[in-house]
Amino acid sequence: DWDRLEKRVSQAEASAGKHKRNVKRLKDELADTKRAAAADISRLKDQVAAAQVSAHTRADVEHLQTQLAGAQEALRVARMEGRRKNTAMKSLGNRLEEEMAHQRMNAAVEDGVLKSKLEESEKKLFTARNSLSRKDSIIR
């Protein structure tokens, strides 16, 4: 009876040792699983943060692209307006040059007319002086 009891104690101790090893193995597996889960959580958090940054960056890029498109359109409009103004200024310059040439021609004609009138007046004056001088000689 005693032997049987010792055998059962011995079996119970062996079984307890086996259970202890199983418990330790399960605890180690649980710790490994916790570490793996923590690493997975950390990796997922990093991915979420990267996705958020990417989403913000994408939104920023889209906003900047919109601003760039607006600036390019404004530049295109300004260039067109500059070309239009440049054409208008050239046209105005051409008209001014034509008007100045016309004014110069009119001034030259007027100058010619005035010169001929002056020459005519000088001839009349010369003739009148000669006539006066002859009359003066005759009177003396």
C-alpha positions as a Python dict, from the first residue, in 0.01 Angstrom:
ca = {
    (1, 'D'): (0, 0, 0),
    (2, 'W'): (281, 225, 92),
    (3, 'D'): (461, 156, -233),
    (4, 'R'): (156, 235, -427),
    (5, 'L'): (121, 564, -245),
    (6, 'E'): (486, 649, -309),
    (7, 'K'): (436, 558, -673),
    (8, 'R'): (135, 790, -691),
    (9, 'V'): (327, 1069, -521),
    (10, 'S'): (612, 1012, -763),
    (11, 'Q'): (368, 1017, -1056),
    (12, 'A'): (202, 1328, -918),
    (13, 'E'): (543, 1495, -881),
    (14, 'A'): (634, 1393, -1238),
    (15, 'S'): (298, 1517, -1357),
    (16, 'A'): (346, 1840, -1163),
    (17, 'G'): (691, 1883, -1323),
    (18, 'K'): (537, 1820, -1661),
    (19, 'H'): (265, 2075, -1585),
    (20, 'K'): (527, 2322, -1464),
    (21, 'R'): (717, 2282, -1790),
    (22, 'N'): (391, 2320, -1985),
    (23, 'V'): (302, 2630, -1784),
    (24, 'K'): (652, 2777, -1841),
    (25, 'R'): (630, 2694, -2214),
    (26, 'L'): (284, 2854, -2233),
    (27, 'K'): (407, 3159, -2041),
    (28, 'D'): (703, 3189, -2282),
    (29, 'E'): (470, 3150, -2581),
    (30, 'L'): (238, 3412, -2430),
    (31, 'A'): (532, 3649, -2378),
    (32, 'D'): (647, 3588, -2739),
    (33, 'T'): (293, 3648, -2862),
    (34, 'K'): (270, 3969, -2657),
    (35, 'R'): (605, 4089, -2800),
    (36, 'A'): (494, 4002, -3153),
    (37, 'A'): (159, 4172, -3097),
    (38, 'A'): (334, 4482, -2958),
    (39, 'A'): (566, 4485, -3260),
    (40, 'D'): (265, 4442, -3492),
    (41, 'I'): (80, 4724, -3313),
    (42, 'S'): (387, 4948, -3336),
    (43, 'R'): (431, 4865, -3707),
    (44, 'L'): (60, 4930, -3772),
    (45, 'K'): (76, 5260, -3583),
    (46, 'D'): (374, 5360, -3799),
    (47, 'Q'): (181, 5261, -4110),
    (48, 'V'): (-123, 5458, -3996),
    (49, 'A'): (96, 5761, -3920),
    (50, 'A'): (267, 5726, -4258),
    (51, 'A'): (-73, 5696, -4427),
    (52, 'Q'): (-192, 6009, -4244),
    (53, 'V'): (123, 6196, -4344),
    (54, 'S'): (78, 6064, -4696),
    (55, 'A'): (-286, 6179, -4696),
    (56, 'H'): (-183, 6523, -4567),
    (57, 'T'): (100, 6535, -4815),
    (58, 'R'): (-134, 6431, -5094),
    (59, 'A'): (-379, 6703, -4988),
    (60, 'D'): (-92, 6954, -4969),
    (61, 'V'): (33, 6848, -5311),
    (62, 'E'): (-318, 6879, -5456),
    (63, 'H'): (-352, 7224, -5296),
    (64, 'L'): (-14, 7330, -5433),
    (65, 'Q'): (-103, 7192, -5776),
    (66, 'T'): (-424, 7397, -5768),
    (67, 'Q'): (-227, 7707, -5670),
    (68, 'L'): (28, 7637, -5942),
    (69, 'A'): (-246, 7598, -6204),
    (70, 'G'): (-397, 7930, -6091),
    (71, 'A'): (-60, 8102, -6107),
    (72, 'Q'): (7, 7958, -6453),
    (73, 'E'): (-333, 8081, -6574),
    (74, 'A'): (-266, 8427, -6428),
    (75, 'L'): (71, 8433, -6603),
    (76, 'R'): (-89, 8329, -6934),
    (77, 'V'): (-351, 8604, -6899),
    (78, 'A'): (-82, 8859, -6808),
    (79, 'R'): (125, 8759, -7113),
    (80, 'M'): (-180, 8793, -7339),
    (81, 'E'): (-258, 9132, -7184),
    (82, 'G'): (107, 9235, -7226),
    (83, 'R'): (100, 9134, -7594),
    (84, 'R'): (-225, 9325, -7644),
    (85, 'K'): (-83, 9635, -7474),
    (86, 'N'): (243, 9602, -7668),
    (87, 'T'): (49, 9586, -7995),
    (88, 'A'): (-160, 9886, -7892),
    (89, 'M'): (155, 10080, -7795),
    (90, 'K'): (320, 9997, -8130),
    (91, 'S'): (7, 10109, -8312),
    (92, 'L'): (-5, 10430, -8110),
    (93, 'G'): (366, 10485, -8173),
    (94, 'N'): (313, 10438, -8547),
    (95, 'R'): (23, 10683, -8544),
    (96, 'L'): (232, 10934, -8348),
    (97, 'E'): (520, 10897, -8594),
    (98, 'E'): (279, 10951, -8886),
    (99, 'E'): (131, 11257, -8714),
    (100, 'M'): (477, 11397, -8642),
    (101, 'A'): (582, 11341, -9006),
    (102, 'H'): (263, 11516, -9118),
    (103, 'Q'): (327, 11805, -8875),
    (104, 'R'): (687, 11832, -8999),
    (105, 'M'): (566, 11840, -9357),
    (106, 'N'): (304, 12105, -9270),
    (107, 'A'): (570, 12306, -9084),
    (108, 'A'): (805, 12278, -9382),
    (109, 'V'): (530, 12393, -9620),
    (110, 'E'): (434, 12676, -9385),
    (111, 'D'): (801, 12765, -9348),
    (112, 'G'): (834, 12772, -9729),
    (113, 'V'): (523, 12989, -9760),
    (114, 'L'): (652, 13225, -9491),
    (115, 'K'): (994, 13241, -9656),
    (116, 'S'): (842, 13322, -9993),
    (117, 'K'): (616, 13586, -9830),
    (118, 'L'): (923, 13724, -9653),
    (119, 'E'): (1116, 13731, -9981),
    (120, 'E'): (819, 13899, -10150),
    (121, 'S'): (796, 14151, -9867),
    (122, 'E'): (1171, 14212, -9887),
    (123, 'K'): (1139, 14267, -10265),
    (124, 'K'): (850, 14510, -10209),
    (125, 'L'): (1052, 14684, -9937),
    (126, 'F'): (1355, 14701, -10167),
    (127, 'T'): (1136, 14830, -10451),
    (128, 'A'): (970, 15081, -10220),
    (129, 'R'): (1311, 15203, -10093),
    (130, 'N'): (1442, 15233, -10446),
    (131, 'S'): (1131, 15419, -10546),
    (132, 'L'): (1158, 15639, -10238),
    (133, 'S'): (1527, 15695, -10304),
    (134, 'R'): (1453, 15795, -10666),
    (135, 'K'): (1176, 16027, -10557),
    (136, 'D'): (1404, 16169, -10291),
    (137, 'S'): (1671, 16230, -10561),
    (138, 'I'): (1419, 16391, -10784),
    (139, 'I'): (1297, 16615, -10504),
    (140, 'R'): (1651, 16731, -10429),
}
